[in-house]
Amino acid sequence: MASPHSPAFLALVNEAKSRIQELTVEQVRQKQLQGDSFYLVDVREESEWQAGRIAGAIHLSKGIIERDIEKVIPDKEAEIVLYCAGGFRSALAADNLQKMGYRRVFSMDGGIRAWREAGFPEEC
């Protein structure tokens, strides 16, 4: 099956991924179960957020995260895990947050699709 994403978009994502760190859905779930302190940020669109999200996540869509992140998470040393549908938009957002001085930001590889495939809990 062909990718629904354009080659230029995928090149942009791959370039961003070369500069960021990613976590698997299993690693993120383990962090939750261990009670680790971190921000879980959903960067999907509002309609996607309304349709279901990972429990405990906050919403800062890709369209506004760079504008609003310093108001919501002012601590640039805070651990932040970003996710989207498949891990592409969250990689782009993670790259930008690093450029803004956030030092402990991660993108969740595979996004909420991989989370759901693993059978991990979500809320509506």
Tab-separated table of N, CA, C and O in Angstrom:
chain	number	residue	atom	x	y	z
A	1	MET	N	0.843	-1.185	0.000
A	1	MET	CA	0.000	0.000	0.000
A	1	MET	C	0.892	1.253	0.000
A	1	MET	O	1.821	1.376	0.779
A	2	ALA	N	0.583	2.179	-0.862
A	2	ALA	CA	1.369	3.408	-0.974
A	2	ALA	C	1.126	4.319	0.228
A	2	ALA	O	0.042	4.336	0.797
A	3	SER	N	2.161	5.053	0.604
A	3	SER	CA	2.048	5.995	1.713
A	3	SER	C	1.127	7.147	1.321
A	3	SER	O	1.222	7.667	0.206
A	4	PRO	N	0.257	7.581	2.234
A	4	PRO	CA	-0.609	8.718	1.917
A	4	PRO	C	0.131	10.052	1.995
A	4	PRO	O	-0.412	11.086	1.665
A	5	HIS	N	1.386	10.015	2.408
A	5	HIS	CA	2.157	11.239	2.585
A	5	HIS	C	3.043	11.497	1.378
A	5	HIS	O	3.576	10.572	0.766
A	6	SER	N	3.220	12.760	1.070
A	6	SER	CA	4.046	13.141	-0.069
A	6	SER	C	5.520	12.885	0.220
A	6	SER	O	5.943	12.897	1.381
A	7	PRO	N	6.316	12.674	-0.818
A	7	PRO	CA	7.753	12.471	-0.620
A	7	PRO	C	8.421	13.654	0.083
A	7	PRO	O	9.302	13.450	0.926
A	8	ALA	N	8.024	14.874	-0.227
A	8	ALA	CA	8.639	16.049	0.413
A	8	ALA	C	8.336	16.078	1.900
A	8	ALA	O	9.203	16.402	2.713
A	9	PHE	N	7.089	15.729	2.288
A	9	PHE	CA	6.730	15.679	3.707
A	9	PHE	C	7.546	14.606	4.417
A	9	PHE	O	8.096	14.841	5.500
A	10	LEU	N	7.640	13.432	3.818
A	10	LEU	CA	8.397	12.344	4.439
A	10	LEU	C	9.875	12.702	4.577
A	10	LEU	O	10.499	12.363	5.586
A	11	ALA	N	10.422	13.420	3.608
A	11	ALA	CA	11.817	13.859	3.702
A	11	ALA	C	11.984	14.830	4.865
A	11	ALA	O	12.966	14.750	5.613
A	12	LEU	N	11.021	15.734	5.030
A	12	LEU	CA	11.058	16.692	6.137
A	12	LEU	C	11.000	15.958	7.478
A	12	LEU	O	11.760	16.263	8.401
A	13	VAL	N	10.099	14.986	7.584
A	13	VAL	CA	9.967	14.194	8.810
A	13	VAL	C	11.254	13.424	9.094
A	13	VAL	O	11.750	13.419	10.221
A	14	ASN	N	11.811	12.784	8.071
A	14	ASN	CA	13.037	12.003	8.277
A	14	ASN	C	14.199	12.887	8.701
A	14	ASN	O	15.014	12.485	9.528
A	15	GLU	N	14.263	14.090	8.176
A	15	GLU	CA	15.302	15.033	8.590
A	15	GLU	C	15.121	15.396	10.066
A	15	GLU	O	16.073	15.400	10.840
A	16	ALA	N	13.873	15.681	10.456
A	16	ALA	CA	13.592	15.994	11.867
A	16	ALA	C	13.940	14.807	12.755
A	16	ALA	O	14.538	14.966	13.823
A	17	LYS	N	13.572	13.594	12.324
A	17	LYS	CA	13.834	12.397	13.130
A	17	LYS	C	15.324	12.159	13.338
A	17	LYS	O	15.719	11.519	14.311
A	18	SER	N	16.152	12.682	12.449
A	18	SER	CA	17.596	12.510	12.611
A	18	SER	C	18.139	13.367	13.757
A	18	SER	O	19.247	13.144	14.227
A	19	ARG	N	17.338	14.342	14.211
A	19	ARG	CA	17.786	15.256	15.267
A	19	ARG	C	17.079	15.057	16.605
A	19	ARG	O	17.430	15.704	17.586
A	20	ILE	N	16.070	14.213	16.645
A	20	ILE	CA	15.280	14.048	17.871
A	20	ILE	C	15.439	12.639	18.424
A	20	ILE	O	16.003	11.762	17.777
A	21	GLN	N	14.880	12.449	19.634
A	21	GLN	CA	14.824	11.118	20.229
A	21	GLN	C	13.383	10.636	20.185
A	21	GLN	O	12.450	11.422	20.357
A	22	GLU	N	13.229	9.335	19.964
A	22	GLU	CA	11.903	8.739	19.948
A	22	GLU	C	11.803	7.685	21.046
A	22	GLU	O	12.798	7.078	21.435
A	23	LEU	N	10.585	7.494	21.513
A	23	LEU	CA	10.273	6.418	22.450
A	23	LEU	C	9.246	5.515	21.787
A	23	LEU	O	8.392	5.993	21.028
A	24	THR	N	9.285	4.233	22.098
A	24	THR	CA	8.253	3.319	21.616
A	24	THR	C	7.006	3.476	22.481
A	24	THR	O	7.068	4.015	23.599
A	25	VAL	N	5.893	2.969	21.991
A	25	VAL	CA	4.670	3.018	22.803
A	25	VAL	C	4.853	2.214	24.083
A	25	VAL	O	4.339	2.586	25.137
A	26	GLU	N	5.612	1.134	24.010
A	26	GLU	CA	5.868	0.319	25.198
A	26	GLU	C	6.667	1.108	26.239
A	26	GLU	O	6.376	1.019	27.440
A	27	GLN	N	7.636	1.884	25.793
A	27	GLN	CA	8.418	2.704	26.726
A	27	GLN	C	7.545	3.774	27.383
A	27	GLN	O	7.667	4.023	28.586
A	28	VAL	N	6.666	4.383	26.610
A	28	VAL	CA	5.780	5.411	27.166
A	28	VAL	C	4.816	4.782	28.165
A	28	VAL	O	4.599	5.317	29.262
A	29	ARG	N	4.253	3.642	27.820
A	29	ARG	CA	3.334	2.960	28.738
A	29	ARG	C	4.053	2.588	30.033
A	29	ARG	O	3.505	2.737	31.124
A	30	GLN	N	5.289	2.114	29.919
A	30	GLN	CA	6.064	1.755	31.107
A	30	GLN	C	6.294	2.975	31.994
A	30	GLN	O	6.205	2.889	33.217
A	31	LYS	N	6.569	4.125	31.379
A	31	LYS	CA	6.755	5.362	32.140
A	31	LYS	C	5.476	5.685	32.920
A	31	LYS	O	5.529	6.096	34.077
A	32	GLN	N	4.315	5.498	32.273
A	32	GLN	CA	3.044	5.727	32.969
A	32	GLN	C	2.890	4.781	34.146
A	32	GLN	O	2.540	5.202	35.254
A	33	LEU	N	3.117	3.505	33.900
A	33	LEU	CA	2.927	2.492	34.943
A	33	LEU	C	3.877	2.695	36.119
A	33	LEU	O	3.528	2.391	37.262
A	34	GLN	N	5.074	3.190	35.852
A	34	GLN	CA	6.056	3.448	36.908
A	34	GLN	C	5.777	4.752	37.642
A	34	GLN	O	6.426	5.049	38.645
A	35	GLY	N	4.837	5.542	37.135
A	35	GLY	CA	4.535	6.817	37.771
A	35	GLY	C	5.567	7.891	37.491
A	35	GLY	O	5.692	8.850	38.264
A	36	ASP	N	6.322	7.740	36.400
A	36	ASP	CA	7.314	8.754	36.031
A	36	ASP	C	6.632	10.101	35.800
A	36	ASP	O	5.507	10.156	35.306
A	37	SER	N	7.335	11.156	36.142
A	37	SER	CA	6.813	12.504	35.949
A	37	SER	C	7.210	13.006	34.562
A	37	SER	O	8.404	13.179	34.281
A	38	PHE	N	6.226	13.179	33.695
A	38	PHE	CA	6.469	13.717	32.364
A	38	PHE	C	5.161	14.266	31.805
A	38	PHE	O	4.085	13.893	32.250
A	39	TYR	N	5.287	15.164	30.856
A	39	TYR	CA	4.127	15.692	30.159
A	39	TYR	C	3.899	14.847	28.916
A	39	TYR	O	4.816	14.636	28.121
A	40	LEU	N	2.672	14.382	28.742
A	40	LEU	CA	2.274	13.656	27.545
A	40	LEU	C	1.406	14.614	26.739
A	40	LEU	O	0.348	15.047	27.210
A	41	VAL	N	1.875	14.977	25.550
A	41	VAL	CA	1.213	16.024	24.765
A	41	VAL	C	0.749	15.462	23.430
A	41	VAL	O	1.550	14.957	22.632
A	42	ASP	N	-0.551	15.585	23.190
A	42	ASP	CA	-1.181	15.181	21.937
A	42	ASP	C	-1.130	16.371	20.988
A	42	ASP	O	-1.683	17.432	21.287
A	43	VAL	N	-0.457	16.217	19.851
A	43	VAL	CA	-0.319	17.326	18.900
A	43	VAL	C	-1.273	17.200	17.712
A	43	VAL	O	-1.166	17.947	16.745
A	44	ARG	N	-2.232	16.278	17.803
A	44	ARG	CA	-3.192	16.100	16.708
A	44	ARG	C	-4.196	17.252	16.668
A	44	ARG	O	-4.262	18.073	17.579
A	45	GLU	N	-5.011	17.272	15.630
A	45	GLU	CA	-6.052	18.289	15.489
A	45	GLU	C	-7.149	18.063	16.534
A	45	GLU	O	-7.303	16.965	17.066
A	46	GLU	N	-7.917	19.105	16.796
A	46	GLU	CA	-8.992	19.061	17.796
A	46	GLU	C	-9.958	17.899	17.549
A	46	GLU	O	-10.362	17.208	18.488
A	47	SER	N	-10.347	17.681	16.299
A	47	SER	CA	-11.300	16.603	15.988
A	47	SER	C	-10.707	15.230	16.316
A	47	SER	O	-11.423	14.335	16.783
A	48	GLU	N	-9.415	15.063	16.103
A	48	GLU	CA	-8.757	13.801	16.439
A	48	GLU	C	-8.717	13.614	17.954
A	48	GLU	O	-8.953	12.517	18.471
A	49	TRP	N	-8.407	14.683	18.672
A	49	TRP	CA	-8.362	14.676	20.139
A	49	TRP	C	-9.726	14.284	20.701
A	49	TRP	O	-9.822	13.454	21.609
A	50	GLN	N	-10.787	14.874	20.154
A	50	GLN	CA	-12.144	14.594	20.637
A	50	GLN	C	-12.547	13.136	20.412
A	50	GLN	O	-13.344	12.594	21.161
A	51	ALA	N	-11.984	12.504	19.397
A	51	ALA	CA	-12.347	11.125	19.065
A	51	ALA	C	-11.677	10.099	19.986
A	51	ALA	O	-12.040	8.929	19.962
A	52	GLY	N	-10.731	10.526	20.803
A	52	GLY	CA	-10.061	9.623	21.732
A	52	GLY	C	-8.602	9.982	21.864
A	52	GLY	O	-7.978	10.445	20.912
A	53	ARG	N	-8.081	9.779	23.082
A	53	ARG	CA	-6.700	10.164	23.380
A	53	ARG	C	-6.141	9.265	24.473
A	53	ARG	O	-6.882	8.568	25.158
A	54	ILE	N	-4.839	9.334	24.637
A	54	ILE	CA	-4.184	8.575	25.690
A	54	ILE	C	-4.514	9.237	27.025
A	54	ILE	O	-4.452	10.468	27.154
A	55	ALA	N	-4.879	8.426	28.003
A	55	ALA	CA	-5.237	8.935	29.326
A	55	ALA	C	-4.108	9.786	29.895
A	55	ALA	O	-2.942	9.405	29.830
A	56	GLY	N	-4.468	10.942	30.403
A	56	GLY	CA	-3.505	11.828	31.030
A	56	GLY	C	-2.844	12.817	30.089
A	56	GLY	O	-2.062	13.660	30.526
A	57	ALA	N	-3.141	12.721	28.808
A	57	ALA	CA	-2.515	13.621	27.833
A	57	ALA	C	-3.135	15.013	27.909
A	57	ALA	O	-4.286	15.182	28.310
A	58	ILE	N	-2.331	15.998	27.518
A	58	ILE	CA	-2.836	17.349	27.322
A	58	ILE	C	-2.806	17.633	25.827
A	58	ILE	O	-2.080	16.971	25.071
A	59	HIS	N	-3.599	18.587	25.391
A	59	HIS	CA	-3.721	18.855	23.960
A	59	HIS	C	-3.098	20.188	23.583
A	59	HIS	O	-3.478	21.231	24.095
A	60	LEU	N	-2.114	20.132	22.716
A	60	LEU	CA	-1.514	21.311	22.086
A	60	LEU	C	-1.266	20.914	20.635
A	60	LEU	O	-0.264	20.278	20.322
A	61	SER	N	-2.200	21.239	19.753
A	61	SER	CA	-2.087	20.775	18.375
A	61	SER	C	-0.847	21.321	17.685
A	61	SER	O	-0.286	22.347	18.084
A	62	LYS	N	-0.430	20.630	16.665
A	62	LYS	CA	0.763	21.016	15.908
A	62	LYS	C	0.660	22.460	15.430
A	62	LYS	O	1.655	23.162	15.333
A	63	GLY	N	-0.533	22.931	15.186
A	63	GLY	CA	-0.707	24.293	14.707
A	63	GLY	C	-0.418	25.377	15.733
A	63	GLY	O	-0.167	26.525	15.376
A	64	ILE	N	-0.444	25.018	17.036
A	64	ILE	CA	-0.264	26.041	18.078
A	64	ILE	C	0.830	25.722	19.089
A	64	ILE	O	1.158	26.562	19.918
A	65	ILE	N	1.398	24.536	19.036
A	65	ILE	CA	2.308	24.122	20.109
A	65	ILE	C	3.480	25.080	20.282
A	65	ILE	O	3.832	25.447	21.395
A	66	GLU	N	4.088	25.502	19.184
A	66	GLU	CA	5.243	26.395	19.303
A	66	GLU	C	4.827	27.743	19.901
A	66	GLU	O	5.592	28.344	20.650
A	67	ARG	N	3.631	28.174	19.594
A	67	ARG	CA	3.140	29.446	20.127
A	67	ARG	C	2.832	29.365	21.621
A	67	ARG	O	3.112	30.303	22.371
A	68	ASP	N	2.265	28.249	22.073
A	68	ASP	CA	1.722	28.159	23.427
A	68	ASP	C	2.542	27.342	24.420
A	68	ASP	O	2.258	27.374	25.618
A	69	ILE	N	3.533	26.602	23.964
A	69	ILE	CA	4.248	25.673	24.847
A	69	ILE	C	4.853	26.364	26.067
A	69	ILE	O	4.804	25.822	27.170
A	70	GLU	N	5.414	27.549	25.906
A	70	GLU	CA	6.084	28.196	27.041
A	70	GLU	C	5.094	28.647	28.114
A	70	GLU	O	5.474	28.759	29.273
A	71	LYS	N	3.831	28.850	27.742
A	71	LYS	CA	2.796	29.174	28.739
A	71	LYS	C	2.352	27.920	29.476
A	71	LYS	O	2.116	27.951	30.674
A	72	VAL	N	2.233	26.807	28.757
A	72	VAL	CA	1.728	25.563	29.334
A	72	VAL	C	2.819	24.793	30.072
A	72	VAL	O	2.589	24.257	31.153
A	73	ILE	N	4.009	24.741	29.489
A	73	ILE	CA	5.144	24.037	30.091
A	73	ILE	C	6.346	24.983	30.054
A	73	ILE	O	7.180	24.917	29.145
A	74	PRO	N	6.454	25.878	31.035
A	74	PRO	CA	7.538	26.851	31.008
A	74	PRO	C	8.917	26.260	31.327
A	74	PRO	O	9.935	26.839	30.941
A	75	ASP	N	8.960	25.122	32.011
A	75	ASP	CA	10.221	24.503	32.422
A	75	ASP	C	10.870	23.796	31.236
A	75	ASP	O	10.404	22.732	30.799
A	76	LYS	N	11.958	24.330	30.733
A	76	LYS	CA	12.621	23.749	29.560
A	76	LYS	C	13.396	22.480	29.894
A	76	LYS	O	13.900	21.813	29.004
A	77	GLU	N	13.454	22.127	31.189
A	77	GLU	CA	14.072	20.863	31.605
A	77	GLU	C	13.026	19.766	31.831
A	77	GLU	O	13.386	18.621	32.121
A	78	ALA	N	11.739	20.110	31.713
A	78	ALA	CA	10.680	19.121	31.917
A	78	ALA	C	10.749	18.054	30.833
A	78	ALA	O	11.097	18.339	29.679
A	79	GLU	N	10.422	16.826	31.208
A	79	GLU	CA	10.359	15.753	30.215
A	79	GLU	C	9.013	15.838	29.505
A	79	GLU	O	7.964	15.901	30.143
A	80	ILE	N	9.058	15.828	28.181
A	80	ILE	CA	7.863	15.966	27.355
A	80	ILE	C	7.859	14.849	26.323
A	80	ILE	O	8.841	14.662	25.598
A	81	VAL	N	6.747	14.125	26.244
A	81	VAL	CA	6.559	13.108	25.212
A	81	VAL	C	5.406	13.577	24.332
A	81	VAL	O	4.295	13.802	24.816
A	82	LEU	N	5.680	13.743	23.052
A	82	LEU	CA	4.688	14.184	22.084
A	82	LEU	C	4.186	12.995	21.281
A	82	LEU	O	4.950	12.077	20.981
A	83	TYR	N	2.897	13.024	20.917
A	83	TYR	CA	2.393	11.993	20.011
A	83	TYR	C	1.341	12.582	19.084
A	83	TYR	O	0.728	13.605	19.377
A	84	CYS	N	1.190	11.917	17.956
A	84	CYS	CA	0.160	12.284	16.976
A	84	CYS	C	-0.467	10.976	16.498
A	84	CYS	O	-0.502	10.004	17.249
A	85	ALA	N	-0.934	10.933	15.273
A	85	ALA	CA	-1.563	9.709	14.776
A	85	ALA	C	-0.537	8.633	14.463
A	85	ALA	O	-0.714	7.473	14.827
A	86	GLY	N	0.557	9.020	13.789
A	86	GLY	CA	1.526	8.023	13.367
A	86	GLY	C	2.979	8.316	13.712
A	86	GLY	O	3.859	7.553	13.363
A	87	GLY	N	3.236	9.435	14.365
A	87	GLY	CA	4.595	9.772	14.768
A	87	GLY	C	5.306	10.754	13.864
A	87	GLY	O	6.491	11.028	14.065
A	88	PHE	N	4.609	11.299	12.878
A	88	PHE	CA	5.243	12.237	11.951
A	88	PHE	C	5.135	13.676	12.453
A	88	PHE	O	6.140	14.379	12.579
A	89	ARG	N	3.920	14.116	12.727
A	89	ARG	CA	3.743	15.488	13.229
A	89	ARG	C	4.429	15.673	14.575
A	89	ARG	O	4.993	16.732	14.857
A	90	SER	N	4.408	14.636	15.405
A	90	SER	CA	5.068	14.757	16.712
A	90	SER	C	6.584	14.873	16.546
A	90	SER	O	7.242	15.566	17.318
A	91	ALA	N	7.150	14.234	15.528
A	91	ALA	CA	8.588	14.371	15.270
A	91	ALA	C	8.917	15.797	14.854
A	91	ALA	O	9.900	16.383	15.320
A	92	LEU	N	8.090	16.377	13.990
A	92	LEU	CA	8.309	17.762	13.569
A	92	LEU	C	8.193	18.708	14.755
A	92	LEU	O	9.005	19.626	14.913
A	93	ALA	N	7.188	18.488	15.604
A	93	ALA	CA	7.007	19.341	16.780
A	93	ALA	C	8.167	19.181	17.754
A	93	ALA	O	8.653	20.165	18.319
A	94	ALA	N	8.637	17.953	17.952
A	94	ALA	CA	9.771	17.718	18.859
A	94	ALA	C	11.008	18.457	18.369
A	94	ALA	O	11.736	19.062	19.160
A	95	ASP	N	11.235	18.429	17.079
A	95	ASP	CA	12.378	19.131	16.503
A	95	ASP	C	12.276	20.627	16.792
A	95	ASP	O	13.247	21.261	17.217
A	96	ASN	N	11.100	21.194	16.601
A	96	ASN	CA	10.924	22.625	16.869
A	96	ASN	C	11.073	22.961	18.344
A	96	ASN	O	11.663	23.985	18.690
A	97	LEU	N	10.541	22.121	19.234
A	97	LEU	CA	10.677	22.398	20.668
A	97	LEU	C	12.138	22.353	21.093
A	97	LEU	O	12.566	23.158	21.921
A	98	GLN	N	12.897	21.439	20.522
A	98	GLN	CA	14.332	21.417	20.812
A	98	GLN	C	14.985	22.724	20.372
A	98	GLN	O	15.824	23.283	21.081
A	99	LYS	N	14.606	23.227	19.214
A	99	LYS	CA	15.143	24.495	18.721
A	99	LYS	C	14.770	25.651	19.643
A	99	LYS	O	15.480	26.652	19.704
A	100	MET	N	13.665	25.490	20.376
A	100	MET	CA	13.206	26.510	21.322
A	100	MET	C	13.859	26.354	22.696
A	100	MET	O	13.572	27.118	23.603
A	101	GLY	N	14.725	25.357	22.856
A	101	GLY	CA	15.454	25.201	24.103
A	101	GLY	C	14.983	24.090	25.016
A	101	GLY	O	15.555	23.892	26.094
A	102	TYR	N	13.943	23.343	24.630
A	102	TYR	CA	13.497	22.212	25.447
A	102	TYR	C	14.499	21.075	25.250
A	102	TYR	O	14.826	20.700	24.130
A	103	ARG	N	15.015	20.536	26.360
A	103	ARG	CA	16.106	19.583	26.278
A	103	ARG	C	15.698	18.125	26.467
A	103	ARG	O	16.484	17.225	26.189
A	104	ARG	N	14.497	17.891	26.990
A	104	ARG	CA	14.071	16.509	27.269
A	104	ARG	C	12.745	16.220	26.571
A	104	ARG	O	11.761	15.859	27.190
A	105	VAL	N	12.745	16.401	25.265
A	105	VAL	CA	11.534	16.197	24.486
A	105	VAL	C	11.702	14.968	23.589
A	105	VAL	O	12.777	14.741	23.036
A	106	PHE	N	10.648	14.170	23.523
A	106	PHE	CA	10.648	12.923	22.760
A	106	PHE	C	9.394	12.860	21.892
A	106	PHE	O	8.360	13.429	22.235
A	107	SER	N	9.487	12.131	20.812
A	107	SER	CA	8.330	11.820	19.973
A	107	SER	C	8.021	10.340	20.152
A	107	SER	O	8.933	9.508	20.172
A	108	MET	N	6.732	10.019	20.289
A	108	MET	CA	6.335	8.618	20.434
A	108	MET	C	6.195	8.001	19.046
A	108	MET	O	5.303	8.356	18.280
A	109	ASP	N	7.105	7.094	18.736
A	109	ASP	CA	7.135	6.443	17.437
A	109	ASP	C	5.857	5.632	17.208
A	109	ASP	O	5.438	4.886	18.080
A	110	GLY	N	5.249	5.811	16.052
A	110	GLY	CA	4.036	5.066	15.722
A	110	GLY	C	2.757	5.747	16.143
A	110	GLY	O	1.670	5.348	15.719
A	111	GLY	N	2.855	6.750	17.013
A	111	GLY	CA	1.693	7.533	17.419
A	111	GLY	C	0.596	6.725	18.078
A	111	GLY	O	0.802	5.600	18.549
A	112	ILE	N	-0.592	7.319	18.089
A	112	ILE	CA	-1.720	6.667	18.762
A	112	ILE	C	-2.157	5.410	18.016
A	112	ILE	O	-2.721	4.497	18.616
A	113	ARG	N	-1.852	5.317	16.727
A	113	ARG	CA	-2.176	4.074	15.998
A	113	ARG	C	-1.421	2.899	16.618
A	113	ARG	O	-2.008	1.838	16.875
A	114	ALA	N	-0.132	3.072	16.867
A	114	ALA	CA	0.661	1.999	17.482
A	114	ALA	C	0.197	1.742	18.913
A	114	ALA	O	0.184	0.594	19.374
A	115	TRP	N	-0.184	2.806	19.627
A	115	TRP	CA	-0.701	2.679	20.988
A	115	TRP	C	-1.945	1.792	20.986
A	115	TRP	O	-2.082	0.872	21.799
A	116	ARG	N	-2.852	2.080	20.055
A	116	ARG	CA	-4.093	1.302	19.954
A	116	ARG	C	-3.811	-0.139	19.539
A	116	ARG	O	-4.428	-1.071	20.068
A	117	GLU	N	-2.887	-0.318	18.592
A	117	GLU	CA	-2.534	-1.679	18.163
A	117	GLU	C	-1.967	-2.495	19.317
A	117	GLU	O	-2.160	-3.709	19.370
A	118	ALA	N	-1.298	-1.834	20.249
A	118	ALA	CA	-0.744	-2.523	21.420
A	118	ALA	C	-1.817	-2.799	22.480
A	118	ALA	O	-1.550	-3.508	23.444
A	119	GLY	N	-3.006	-2.233	22.288
A	119	GLY	CA	-4.095	-2.467	23.233
A	119	GLY	C	-3.995	-1.652	24.500
A	119	GLY	O	-4.616	-1.985	25.519
A	120	PHE	N	-3.226	-0.570	24.465
A	120	PHE	CA	-3.057	0.273	25.653
A	120	PHE	C	-4.275	1.179	25.835
A	120	PHE	O	-4.958	1.517	24.874
A	121	PRO	N	-4.558	1.611	27.078
A	121	PRO	CA	-5.800	2.346	27.361
A	121	PRO	C	-5.805	3.768	26.810
A	121	PRO	O	-4.768	4.421	26.692
A	122	GLU	N	-7.018	4.204	26.495
A	122	GLU	CA	-7.238	5.582	26.097
A	122	GLU	C	-8.556	6.043	26.682
A	122	GLU	O	-9.317	5.254	27.243
A	123	GLU	N	-8.795	7.335	26.560
A	123	GLU	CA	-10.037	7.919	27.070
A	123	GLU	C	-10.668	8.769	25.987
A	123	GLU	O	-10.021	9.143	25.013
A	124	CYS	N	-11.947	9.056	26.180
A	124	CYS	CA	-12.667	9.907	25.229
A	124	CYS	C	-13.033	11.225	25.880
A	124	CYS	O	-13.084	11.353	27.052
